[in-house]
mmCIF file of C-alpha atoms and ligand atoms in Angstrom:
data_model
loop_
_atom_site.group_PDB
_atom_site.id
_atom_site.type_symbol
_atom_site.label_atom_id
_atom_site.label_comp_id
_atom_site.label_asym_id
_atom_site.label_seq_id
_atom_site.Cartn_x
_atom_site.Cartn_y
_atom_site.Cartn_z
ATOM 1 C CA UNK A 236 17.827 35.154 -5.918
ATOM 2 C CA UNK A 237 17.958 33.848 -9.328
ATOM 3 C CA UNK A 238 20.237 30.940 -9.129
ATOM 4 C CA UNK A 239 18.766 28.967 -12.519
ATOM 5 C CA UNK A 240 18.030 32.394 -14.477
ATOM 6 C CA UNK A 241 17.811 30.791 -18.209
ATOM 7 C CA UNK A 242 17.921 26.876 -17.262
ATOM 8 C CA UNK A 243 15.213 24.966 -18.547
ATOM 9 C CA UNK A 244 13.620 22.415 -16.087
ATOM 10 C CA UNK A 245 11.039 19.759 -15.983
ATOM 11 C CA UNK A 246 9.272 18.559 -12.802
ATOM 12 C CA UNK A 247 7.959 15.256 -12.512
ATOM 13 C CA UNK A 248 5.536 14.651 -9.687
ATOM 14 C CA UNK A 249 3.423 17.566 -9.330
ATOM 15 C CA UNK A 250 -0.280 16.341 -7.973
ATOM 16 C CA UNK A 251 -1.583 19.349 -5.821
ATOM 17 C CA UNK A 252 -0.264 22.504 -3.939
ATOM 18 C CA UNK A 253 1.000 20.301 -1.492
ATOM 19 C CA UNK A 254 3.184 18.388 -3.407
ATOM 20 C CA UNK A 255 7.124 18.465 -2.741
ATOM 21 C CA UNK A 256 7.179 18.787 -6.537
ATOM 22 C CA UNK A 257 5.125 22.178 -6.253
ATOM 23 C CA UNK A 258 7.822 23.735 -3.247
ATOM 24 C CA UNK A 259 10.456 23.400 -5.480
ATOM 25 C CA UNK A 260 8.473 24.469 -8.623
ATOM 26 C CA UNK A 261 7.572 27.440 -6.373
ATOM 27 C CA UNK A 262 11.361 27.971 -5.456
ATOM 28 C CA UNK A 263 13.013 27.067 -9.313
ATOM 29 C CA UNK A 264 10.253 29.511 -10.762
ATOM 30 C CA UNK A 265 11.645 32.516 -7.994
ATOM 31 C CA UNK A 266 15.214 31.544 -9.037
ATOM 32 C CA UNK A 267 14.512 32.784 -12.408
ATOM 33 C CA UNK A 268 13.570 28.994 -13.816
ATOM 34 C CA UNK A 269 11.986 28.095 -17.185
ATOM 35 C CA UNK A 270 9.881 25.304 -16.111
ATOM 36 C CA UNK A 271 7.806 22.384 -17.806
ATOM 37 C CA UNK A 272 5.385 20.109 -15.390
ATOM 38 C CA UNK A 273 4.236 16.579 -16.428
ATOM 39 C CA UNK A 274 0.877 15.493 -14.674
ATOM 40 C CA UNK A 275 0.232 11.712 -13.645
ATOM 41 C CA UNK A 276 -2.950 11.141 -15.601
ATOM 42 C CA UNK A 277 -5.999 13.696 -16.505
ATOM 43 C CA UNK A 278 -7.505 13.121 -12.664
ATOM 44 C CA UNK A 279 -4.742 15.465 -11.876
ATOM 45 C CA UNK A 280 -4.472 17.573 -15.235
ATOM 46 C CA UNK A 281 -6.848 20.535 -13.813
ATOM 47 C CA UNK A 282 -5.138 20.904 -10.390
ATOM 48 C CA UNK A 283 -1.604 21.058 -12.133
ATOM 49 C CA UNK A 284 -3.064 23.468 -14.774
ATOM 50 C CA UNK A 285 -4.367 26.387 -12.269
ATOM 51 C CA UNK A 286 -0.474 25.820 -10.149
ATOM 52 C CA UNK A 287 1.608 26.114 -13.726
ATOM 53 C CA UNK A 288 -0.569 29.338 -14.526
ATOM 54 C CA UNK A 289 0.013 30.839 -11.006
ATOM 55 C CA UNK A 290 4.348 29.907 -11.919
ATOM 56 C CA UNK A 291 3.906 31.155 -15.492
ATOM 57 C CA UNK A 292 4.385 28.112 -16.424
ATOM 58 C CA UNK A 293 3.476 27.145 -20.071
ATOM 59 C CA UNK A 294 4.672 23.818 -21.262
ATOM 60 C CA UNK A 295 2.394 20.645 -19.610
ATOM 61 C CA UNK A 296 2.623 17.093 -20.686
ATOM 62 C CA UNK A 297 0.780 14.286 -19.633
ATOM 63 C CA UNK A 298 3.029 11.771 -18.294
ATOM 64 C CA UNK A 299 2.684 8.141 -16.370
ATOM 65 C CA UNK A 300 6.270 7.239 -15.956
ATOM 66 C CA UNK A 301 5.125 3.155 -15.952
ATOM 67 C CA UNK A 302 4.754 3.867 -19.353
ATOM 68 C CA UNK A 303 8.059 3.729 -21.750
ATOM 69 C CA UNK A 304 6.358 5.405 -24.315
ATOM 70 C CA UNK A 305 4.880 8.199 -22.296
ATOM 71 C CA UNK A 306 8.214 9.006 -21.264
ATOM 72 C CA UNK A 307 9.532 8.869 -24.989
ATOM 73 C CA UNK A 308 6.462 11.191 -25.582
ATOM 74 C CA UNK A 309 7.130 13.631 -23.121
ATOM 75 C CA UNK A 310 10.648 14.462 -24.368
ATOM 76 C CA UNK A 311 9.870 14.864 -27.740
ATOM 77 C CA UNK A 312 7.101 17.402 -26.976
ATOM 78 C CA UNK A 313 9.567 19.336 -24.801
ATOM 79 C CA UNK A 314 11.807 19.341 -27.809
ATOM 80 C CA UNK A 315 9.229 20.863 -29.567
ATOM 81 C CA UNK A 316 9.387 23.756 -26.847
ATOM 82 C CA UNK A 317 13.021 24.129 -25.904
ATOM 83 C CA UNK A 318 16.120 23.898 -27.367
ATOM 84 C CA UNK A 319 17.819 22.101 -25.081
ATOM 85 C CA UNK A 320 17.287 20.905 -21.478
ATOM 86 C CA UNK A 321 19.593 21.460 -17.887
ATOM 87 C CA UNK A 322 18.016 19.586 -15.478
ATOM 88 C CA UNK A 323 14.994 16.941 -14.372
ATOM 89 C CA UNK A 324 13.656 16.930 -11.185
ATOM 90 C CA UNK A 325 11.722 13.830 -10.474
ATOM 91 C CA UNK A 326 9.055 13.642 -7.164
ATOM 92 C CA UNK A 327 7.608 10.347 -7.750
ATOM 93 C CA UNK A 328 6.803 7.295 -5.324
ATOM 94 C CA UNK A 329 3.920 4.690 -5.672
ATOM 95 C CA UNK A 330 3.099 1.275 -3.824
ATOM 96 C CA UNK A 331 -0.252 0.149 -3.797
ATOM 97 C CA UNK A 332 -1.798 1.163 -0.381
ATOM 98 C CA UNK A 333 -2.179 -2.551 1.103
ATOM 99 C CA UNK A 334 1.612 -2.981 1.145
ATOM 100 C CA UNK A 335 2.209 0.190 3.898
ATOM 101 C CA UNK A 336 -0.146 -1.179 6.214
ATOM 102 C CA UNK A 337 1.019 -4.013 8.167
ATOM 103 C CA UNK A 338 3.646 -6.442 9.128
ATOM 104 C CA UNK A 339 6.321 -6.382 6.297
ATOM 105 C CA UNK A 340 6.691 -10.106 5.982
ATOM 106 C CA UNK A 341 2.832 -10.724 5.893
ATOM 107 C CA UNK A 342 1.872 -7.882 3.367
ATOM 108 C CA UNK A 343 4.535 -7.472 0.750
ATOM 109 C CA UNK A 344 3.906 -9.417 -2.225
ATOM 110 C CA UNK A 345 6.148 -9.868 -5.754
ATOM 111 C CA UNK A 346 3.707 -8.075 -7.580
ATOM 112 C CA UNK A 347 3.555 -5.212 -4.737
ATOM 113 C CA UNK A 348 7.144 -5.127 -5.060
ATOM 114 C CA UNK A 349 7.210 -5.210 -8.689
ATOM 115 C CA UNK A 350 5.101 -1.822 -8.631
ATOM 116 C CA UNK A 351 7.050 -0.130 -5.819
ATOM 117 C CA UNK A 352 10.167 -0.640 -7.856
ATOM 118 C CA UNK A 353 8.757 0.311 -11.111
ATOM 119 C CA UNK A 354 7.512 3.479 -10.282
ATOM 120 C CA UNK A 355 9.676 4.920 -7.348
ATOM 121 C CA UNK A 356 12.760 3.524 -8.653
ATOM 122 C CA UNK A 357 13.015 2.680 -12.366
ATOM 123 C CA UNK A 358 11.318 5.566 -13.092
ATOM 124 C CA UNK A 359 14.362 7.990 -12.426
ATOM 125 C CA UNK A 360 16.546 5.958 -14.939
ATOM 126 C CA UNK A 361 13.936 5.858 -17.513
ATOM 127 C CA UNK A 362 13.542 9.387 -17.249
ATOM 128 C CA UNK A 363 17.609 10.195 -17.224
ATOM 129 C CA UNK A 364 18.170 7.267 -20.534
ATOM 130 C CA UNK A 365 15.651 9.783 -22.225
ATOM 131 C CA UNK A 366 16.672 13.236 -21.439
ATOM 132 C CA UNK A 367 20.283 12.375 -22.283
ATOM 133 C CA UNK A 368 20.116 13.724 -25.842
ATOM 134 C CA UNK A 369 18.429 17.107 -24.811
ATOM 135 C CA UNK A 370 20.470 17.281 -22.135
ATOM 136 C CA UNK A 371 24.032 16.996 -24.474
ATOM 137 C CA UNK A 372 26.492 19.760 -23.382
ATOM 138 C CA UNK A 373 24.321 21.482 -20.527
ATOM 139 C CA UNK A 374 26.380 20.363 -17.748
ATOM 140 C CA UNK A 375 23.233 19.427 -16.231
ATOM 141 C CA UNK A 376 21.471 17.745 -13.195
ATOM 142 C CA UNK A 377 19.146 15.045 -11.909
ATOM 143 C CA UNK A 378 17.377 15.037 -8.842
ATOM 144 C CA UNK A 379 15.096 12.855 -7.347
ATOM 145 C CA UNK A 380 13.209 12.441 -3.749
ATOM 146 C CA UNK A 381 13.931 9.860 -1.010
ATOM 147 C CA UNK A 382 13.335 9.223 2.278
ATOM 148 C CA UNK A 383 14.948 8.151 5.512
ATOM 149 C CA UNK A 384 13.043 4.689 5.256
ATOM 150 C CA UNK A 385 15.856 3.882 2.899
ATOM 151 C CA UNK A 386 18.427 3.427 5.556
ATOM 152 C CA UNK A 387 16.348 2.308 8.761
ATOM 153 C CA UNK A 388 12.973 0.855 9.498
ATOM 154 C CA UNK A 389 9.907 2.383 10.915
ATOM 155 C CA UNK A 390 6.677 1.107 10.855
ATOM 156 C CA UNK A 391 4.643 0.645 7.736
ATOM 157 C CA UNK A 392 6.938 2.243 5.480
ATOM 158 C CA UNK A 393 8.016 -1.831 4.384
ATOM 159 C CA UNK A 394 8.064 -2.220 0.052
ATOM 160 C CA UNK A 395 9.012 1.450 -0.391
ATOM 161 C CA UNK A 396 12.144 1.753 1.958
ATOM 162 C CA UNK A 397 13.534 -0.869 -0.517
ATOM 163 C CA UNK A 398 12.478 0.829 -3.538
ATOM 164 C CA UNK A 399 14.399 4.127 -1.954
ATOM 165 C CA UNK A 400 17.066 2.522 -0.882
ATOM 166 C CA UNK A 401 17.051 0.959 -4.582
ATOM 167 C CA UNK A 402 16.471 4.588 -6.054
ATOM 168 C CA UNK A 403 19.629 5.882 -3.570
ATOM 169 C CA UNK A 404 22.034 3.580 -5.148
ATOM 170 C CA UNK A 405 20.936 4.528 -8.243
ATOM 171 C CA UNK A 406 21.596 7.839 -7.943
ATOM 172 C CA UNK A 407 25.496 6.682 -7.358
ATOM 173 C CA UNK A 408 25.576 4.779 -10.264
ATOM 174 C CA UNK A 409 23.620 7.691 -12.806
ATOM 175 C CA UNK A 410 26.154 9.807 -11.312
ATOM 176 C CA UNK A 411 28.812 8.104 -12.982
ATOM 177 C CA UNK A 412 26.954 7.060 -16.308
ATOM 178 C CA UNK A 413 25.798 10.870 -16.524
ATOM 179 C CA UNK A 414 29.169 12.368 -14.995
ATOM 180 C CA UNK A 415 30.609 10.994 -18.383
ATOM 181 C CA UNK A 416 28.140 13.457 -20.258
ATOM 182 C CA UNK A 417 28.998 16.312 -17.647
ATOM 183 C CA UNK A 418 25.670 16.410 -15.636
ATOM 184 C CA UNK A 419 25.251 15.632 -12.044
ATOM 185 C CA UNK A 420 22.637 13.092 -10.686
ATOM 186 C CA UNK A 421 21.874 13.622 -6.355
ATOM 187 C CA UNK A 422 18.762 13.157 -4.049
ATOM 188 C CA UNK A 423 17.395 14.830 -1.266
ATOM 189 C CA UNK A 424 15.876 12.756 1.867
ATOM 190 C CA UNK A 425 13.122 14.629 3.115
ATOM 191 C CA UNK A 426 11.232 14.594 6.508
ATOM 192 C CA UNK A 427 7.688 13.548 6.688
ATOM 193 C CA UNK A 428 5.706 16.130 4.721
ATOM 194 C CA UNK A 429 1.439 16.434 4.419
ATOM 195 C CA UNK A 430 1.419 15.499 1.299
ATOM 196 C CA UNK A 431 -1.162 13.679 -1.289
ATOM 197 C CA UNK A 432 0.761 10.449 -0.997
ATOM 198 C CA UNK A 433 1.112 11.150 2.653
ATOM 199 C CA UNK A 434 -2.495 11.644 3.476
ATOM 200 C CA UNK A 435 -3.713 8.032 3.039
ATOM 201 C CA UNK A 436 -0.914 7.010 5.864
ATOM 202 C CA UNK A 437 -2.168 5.855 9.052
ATOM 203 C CA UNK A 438 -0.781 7.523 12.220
ATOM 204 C CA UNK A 439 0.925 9.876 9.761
ATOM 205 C CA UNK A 440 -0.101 13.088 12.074
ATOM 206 C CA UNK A 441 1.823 11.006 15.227
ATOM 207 C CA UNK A 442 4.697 10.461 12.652
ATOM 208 C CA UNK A 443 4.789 13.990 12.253
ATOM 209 C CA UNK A 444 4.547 14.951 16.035
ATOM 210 C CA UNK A 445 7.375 12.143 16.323
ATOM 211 C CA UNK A 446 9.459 13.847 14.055
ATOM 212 C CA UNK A 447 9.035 17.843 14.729
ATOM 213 C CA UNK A 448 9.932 16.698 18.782
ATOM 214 C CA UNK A 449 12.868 14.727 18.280
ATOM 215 C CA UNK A 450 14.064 16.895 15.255
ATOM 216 C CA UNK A 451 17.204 19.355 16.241
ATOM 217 C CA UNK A 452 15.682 21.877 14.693
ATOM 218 C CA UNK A 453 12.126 21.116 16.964
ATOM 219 C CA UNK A 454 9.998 21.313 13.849
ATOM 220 C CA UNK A 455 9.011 19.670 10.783
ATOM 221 C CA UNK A 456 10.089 20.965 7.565
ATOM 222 C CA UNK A 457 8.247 22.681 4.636
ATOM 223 C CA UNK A 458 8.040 21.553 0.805
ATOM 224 C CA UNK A 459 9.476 25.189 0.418
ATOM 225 C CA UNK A 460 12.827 24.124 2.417
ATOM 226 C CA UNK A 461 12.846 21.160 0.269
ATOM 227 C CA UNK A 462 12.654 23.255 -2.787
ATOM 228 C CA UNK A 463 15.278 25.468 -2.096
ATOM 229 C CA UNK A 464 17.942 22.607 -1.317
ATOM 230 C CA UNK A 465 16.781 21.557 -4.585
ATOM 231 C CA UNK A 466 17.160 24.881 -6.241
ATOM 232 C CA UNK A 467 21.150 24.601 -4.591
ATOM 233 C CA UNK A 468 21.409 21.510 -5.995
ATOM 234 C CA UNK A 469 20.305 22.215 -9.148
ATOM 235 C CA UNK A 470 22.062 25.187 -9.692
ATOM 236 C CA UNK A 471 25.965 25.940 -10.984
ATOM 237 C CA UNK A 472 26.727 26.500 -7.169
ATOM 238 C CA UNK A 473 26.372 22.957 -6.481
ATOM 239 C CA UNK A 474 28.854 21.818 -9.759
ATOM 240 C CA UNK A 475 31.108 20.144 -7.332
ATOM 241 C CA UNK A 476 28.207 17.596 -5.702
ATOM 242 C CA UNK A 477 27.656 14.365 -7.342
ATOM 243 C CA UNK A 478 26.210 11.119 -6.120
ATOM 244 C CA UNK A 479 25.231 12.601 -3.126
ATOM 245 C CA UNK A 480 22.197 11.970 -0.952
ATOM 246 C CA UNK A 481 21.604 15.576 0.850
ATOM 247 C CA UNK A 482 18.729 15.151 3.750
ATOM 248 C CA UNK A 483 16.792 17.737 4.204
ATOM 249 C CA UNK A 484 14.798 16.522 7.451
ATOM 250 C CA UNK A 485 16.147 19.296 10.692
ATOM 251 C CA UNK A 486 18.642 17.113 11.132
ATOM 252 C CA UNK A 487 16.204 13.964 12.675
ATOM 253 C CA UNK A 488 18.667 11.249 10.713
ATOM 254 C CA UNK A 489 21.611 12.075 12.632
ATOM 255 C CA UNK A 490 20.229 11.778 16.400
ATOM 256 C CA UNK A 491 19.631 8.842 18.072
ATOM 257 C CA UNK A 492 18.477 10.123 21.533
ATOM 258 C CA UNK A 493 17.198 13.660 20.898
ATOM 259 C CA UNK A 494 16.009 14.185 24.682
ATOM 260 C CA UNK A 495 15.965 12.140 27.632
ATOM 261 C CA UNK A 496 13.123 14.191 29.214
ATOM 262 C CA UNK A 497 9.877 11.741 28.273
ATOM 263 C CA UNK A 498 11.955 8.477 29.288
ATOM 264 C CA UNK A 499 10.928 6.866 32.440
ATOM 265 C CA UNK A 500 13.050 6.186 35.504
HETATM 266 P P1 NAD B 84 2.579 13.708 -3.952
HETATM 267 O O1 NAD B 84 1.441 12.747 -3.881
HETATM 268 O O2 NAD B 84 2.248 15.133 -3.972
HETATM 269 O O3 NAD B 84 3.531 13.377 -5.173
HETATM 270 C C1 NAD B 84 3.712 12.081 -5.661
HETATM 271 C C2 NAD B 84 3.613 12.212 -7.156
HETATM 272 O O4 NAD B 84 3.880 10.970 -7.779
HETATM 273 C C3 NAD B 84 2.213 12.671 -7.625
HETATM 274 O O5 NAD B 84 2.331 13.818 -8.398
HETATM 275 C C4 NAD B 84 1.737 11.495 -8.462
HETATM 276 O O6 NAD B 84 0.934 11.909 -9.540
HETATM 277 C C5 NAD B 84 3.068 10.942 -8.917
HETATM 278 N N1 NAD B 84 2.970 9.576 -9.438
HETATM 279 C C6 NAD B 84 2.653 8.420 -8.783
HETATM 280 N N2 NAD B 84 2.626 7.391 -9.652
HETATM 281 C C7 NAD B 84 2.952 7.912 -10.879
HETATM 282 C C8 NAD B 84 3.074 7.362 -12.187
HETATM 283 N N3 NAD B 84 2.854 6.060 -12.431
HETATM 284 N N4 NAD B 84 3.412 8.197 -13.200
HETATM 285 C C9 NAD B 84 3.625 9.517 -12.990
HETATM 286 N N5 NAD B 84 3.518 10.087 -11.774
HETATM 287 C C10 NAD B 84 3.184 9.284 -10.737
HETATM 288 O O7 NAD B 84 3.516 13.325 -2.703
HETATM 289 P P2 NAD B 84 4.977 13.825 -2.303
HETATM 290 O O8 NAD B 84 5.078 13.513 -0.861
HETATM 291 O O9 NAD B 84 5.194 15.190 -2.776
HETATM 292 O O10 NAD B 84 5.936 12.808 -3.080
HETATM 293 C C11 NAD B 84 6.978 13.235 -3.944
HETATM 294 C C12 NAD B 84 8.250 12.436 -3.678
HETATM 295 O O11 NAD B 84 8.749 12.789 -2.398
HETATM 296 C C13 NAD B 84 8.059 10.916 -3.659
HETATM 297 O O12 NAD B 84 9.177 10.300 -4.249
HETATM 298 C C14 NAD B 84 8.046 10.617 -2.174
HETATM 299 O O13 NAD B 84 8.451 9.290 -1.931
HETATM 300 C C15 NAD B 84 9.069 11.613 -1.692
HETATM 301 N N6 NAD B 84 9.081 11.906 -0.265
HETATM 302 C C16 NAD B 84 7.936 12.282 0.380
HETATM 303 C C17 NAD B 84 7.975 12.582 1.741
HETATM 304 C C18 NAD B 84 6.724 12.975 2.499
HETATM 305 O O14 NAD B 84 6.692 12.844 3.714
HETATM 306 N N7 NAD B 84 5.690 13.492 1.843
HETATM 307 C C19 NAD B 84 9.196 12.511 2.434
HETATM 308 C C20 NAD B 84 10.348 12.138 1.742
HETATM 309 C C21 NAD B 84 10.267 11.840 0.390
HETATM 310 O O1 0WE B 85 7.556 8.180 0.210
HETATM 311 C C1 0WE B 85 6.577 8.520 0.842
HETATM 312 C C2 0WE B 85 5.198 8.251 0.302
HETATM 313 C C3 0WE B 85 5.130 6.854 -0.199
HETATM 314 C C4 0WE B 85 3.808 6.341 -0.694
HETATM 315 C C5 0WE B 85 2.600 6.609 -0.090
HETATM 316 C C6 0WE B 85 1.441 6.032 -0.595
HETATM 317 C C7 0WE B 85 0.105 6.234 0.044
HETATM 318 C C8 0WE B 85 -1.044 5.997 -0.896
HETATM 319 C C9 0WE B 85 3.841 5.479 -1.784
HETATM 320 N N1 0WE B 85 2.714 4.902 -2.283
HETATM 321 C C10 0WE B 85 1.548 5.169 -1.708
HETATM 322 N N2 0WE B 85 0.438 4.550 -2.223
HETATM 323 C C11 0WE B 85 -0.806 4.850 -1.843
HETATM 324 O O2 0WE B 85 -1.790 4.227 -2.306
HETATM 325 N N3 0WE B 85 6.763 9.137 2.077
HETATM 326 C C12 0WE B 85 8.115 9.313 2.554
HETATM 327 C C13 0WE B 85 5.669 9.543 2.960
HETATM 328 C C14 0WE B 85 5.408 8.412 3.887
HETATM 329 O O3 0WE B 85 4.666 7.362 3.478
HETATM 330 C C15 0WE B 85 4.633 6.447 4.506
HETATM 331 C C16 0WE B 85 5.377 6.937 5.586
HETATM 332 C C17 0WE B 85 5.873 8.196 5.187
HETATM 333 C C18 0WE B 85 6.750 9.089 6.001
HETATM 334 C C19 0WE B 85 4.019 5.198 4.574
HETATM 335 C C20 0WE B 85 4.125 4.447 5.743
HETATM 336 C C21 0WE B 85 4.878 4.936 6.806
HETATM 337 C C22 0WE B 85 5.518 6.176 6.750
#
């Protein structure tokens, strides 16, 4: 299909071939995509390098979105590129590891916090204040990357289901502060995923098992299936959703008693 033939995107958030940023690079890139990636830091600058050459990709930017300036930085150099821009696509969550193991009230600290916030929350709305002018008359649209932690507990998830739940309601709120300039700002809730930011999580193979077997679909889902929501959502079939948080998780949010089968008697 070629859904976004001509639209020029950036992707925030691409780390490695497993990264939900890289299924819907894959996906936006088949759809007929222009595509710029920003990298974290120059750790991940090779990895990102060989996956934009294998997407045709041409424009990278170094980009740590804790950084005001780096974000100023990266939109002028993409004005050096392009024109104009249609859409951002942002993939980026941090904590610092010691607040996602433990008891919530014993482990989350105000600088912990502070971090969470600042780089899985803030981050979108520094990114959206800055793309504005490139983005002037495109009709255009934001994306960003939650999770179900926003809206329920589980274990371990603690400083970042506040940061997504944070990041959800600002969605709502860049909807309307964007809607004014014609662009459209949603999220997608995945299901648990193998990524990079997944692999230092403990149990995170049981969460998966957990999920795929209570899922109504009976499996997990792929950064691919992510990616092509996202594609939807990014493209002029989706003009008419704004605001919205679309999960993309088999349907695991909406059951609360999948099967009966393992309980005891
Ligand atoms: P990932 O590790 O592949 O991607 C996370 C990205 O965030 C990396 O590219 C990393 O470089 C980037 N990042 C972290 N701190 C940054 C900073 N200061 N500046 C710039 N970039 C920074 O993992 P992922 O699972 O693909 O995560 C992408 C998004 O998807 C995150 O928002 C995550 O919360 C969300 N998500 C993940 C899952 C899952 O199970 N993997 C499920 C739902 C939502
Ligand atoms: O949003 C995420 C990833 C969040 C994340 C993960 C890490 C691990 C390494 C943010 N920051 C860090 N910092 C690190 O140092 N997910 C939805 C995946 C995820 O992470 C979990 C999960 C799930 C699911 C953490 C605990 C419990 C469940």
């Amino acid at each position: 299909m070629n859904l976004l033939k001509g639209k020029n995107i950036l992707i925030v958030g691409v780390a490695n071939k497993h990264s939900i940023a890289a299924g819907i690079a894959q996906s936006m890139a088949e759809n007929g995509a222009n595509l710029a990636l920003t990298y974290q830091n120059e750790r991940l600058k090779g990895n990102v390098e060989k996956l934009a050459n294998d997407w045709g990709v041409k424009t990278l930017i170094p980009c740590d979105v804790g950084s005001d300036s780096e974000i100023k930085e990266t939109f002028s150099e993409l004005k050096s590129n392009w024109e104009h821009l249609d859409a951002v696509i942002h993939a980026v969550g941090f904590a610092p590891r010691e607040e996602l193991d433990g008891e919530f009230v014993d482990v989350t600290t105000r600088e912990g916090f502070k971090i969470a916030h600042d780089i899985s929350s803030y981050s979108f709305i520094g990114l959206a204040k800055e793309a504005k002018d490139m983005m002037q008359g495109r009709n255009g649209s934001l994306l960003t990357l939650s999770y179900l932690g926003s809206q329920m507990t589980l274990p371990n998830y603690n400083v970042m289901g506040l940061a997504k739940a944070s990041l959800e309601a600002s969605v709502r709120y860049l909807a309307v502060s964007m809607g004014k300039e014609g662009h459209r700002v949603n999220a997608i809730s995945a299901g648990p995923i193998k990524t990079l930011a997944a692999s230092g999580v403990k149990n995170f193979r049981k969460m998966l098992s957990y999920n795929a077997s209570r899922s109504p679909i009976g499996r997990n889902i792929t950064s691919l299936e992510v990616g092509n929501a996202a594609t939807f959502l990014t493209s002029d079939m989706a003009s008419g959703i704004s605001g919205e948080v679309l999960y993309v998780d088999g349907g695991f949010n909406s059951t609360a008693m999948g099967s009966i089968e393992e309980a005891e008697d």
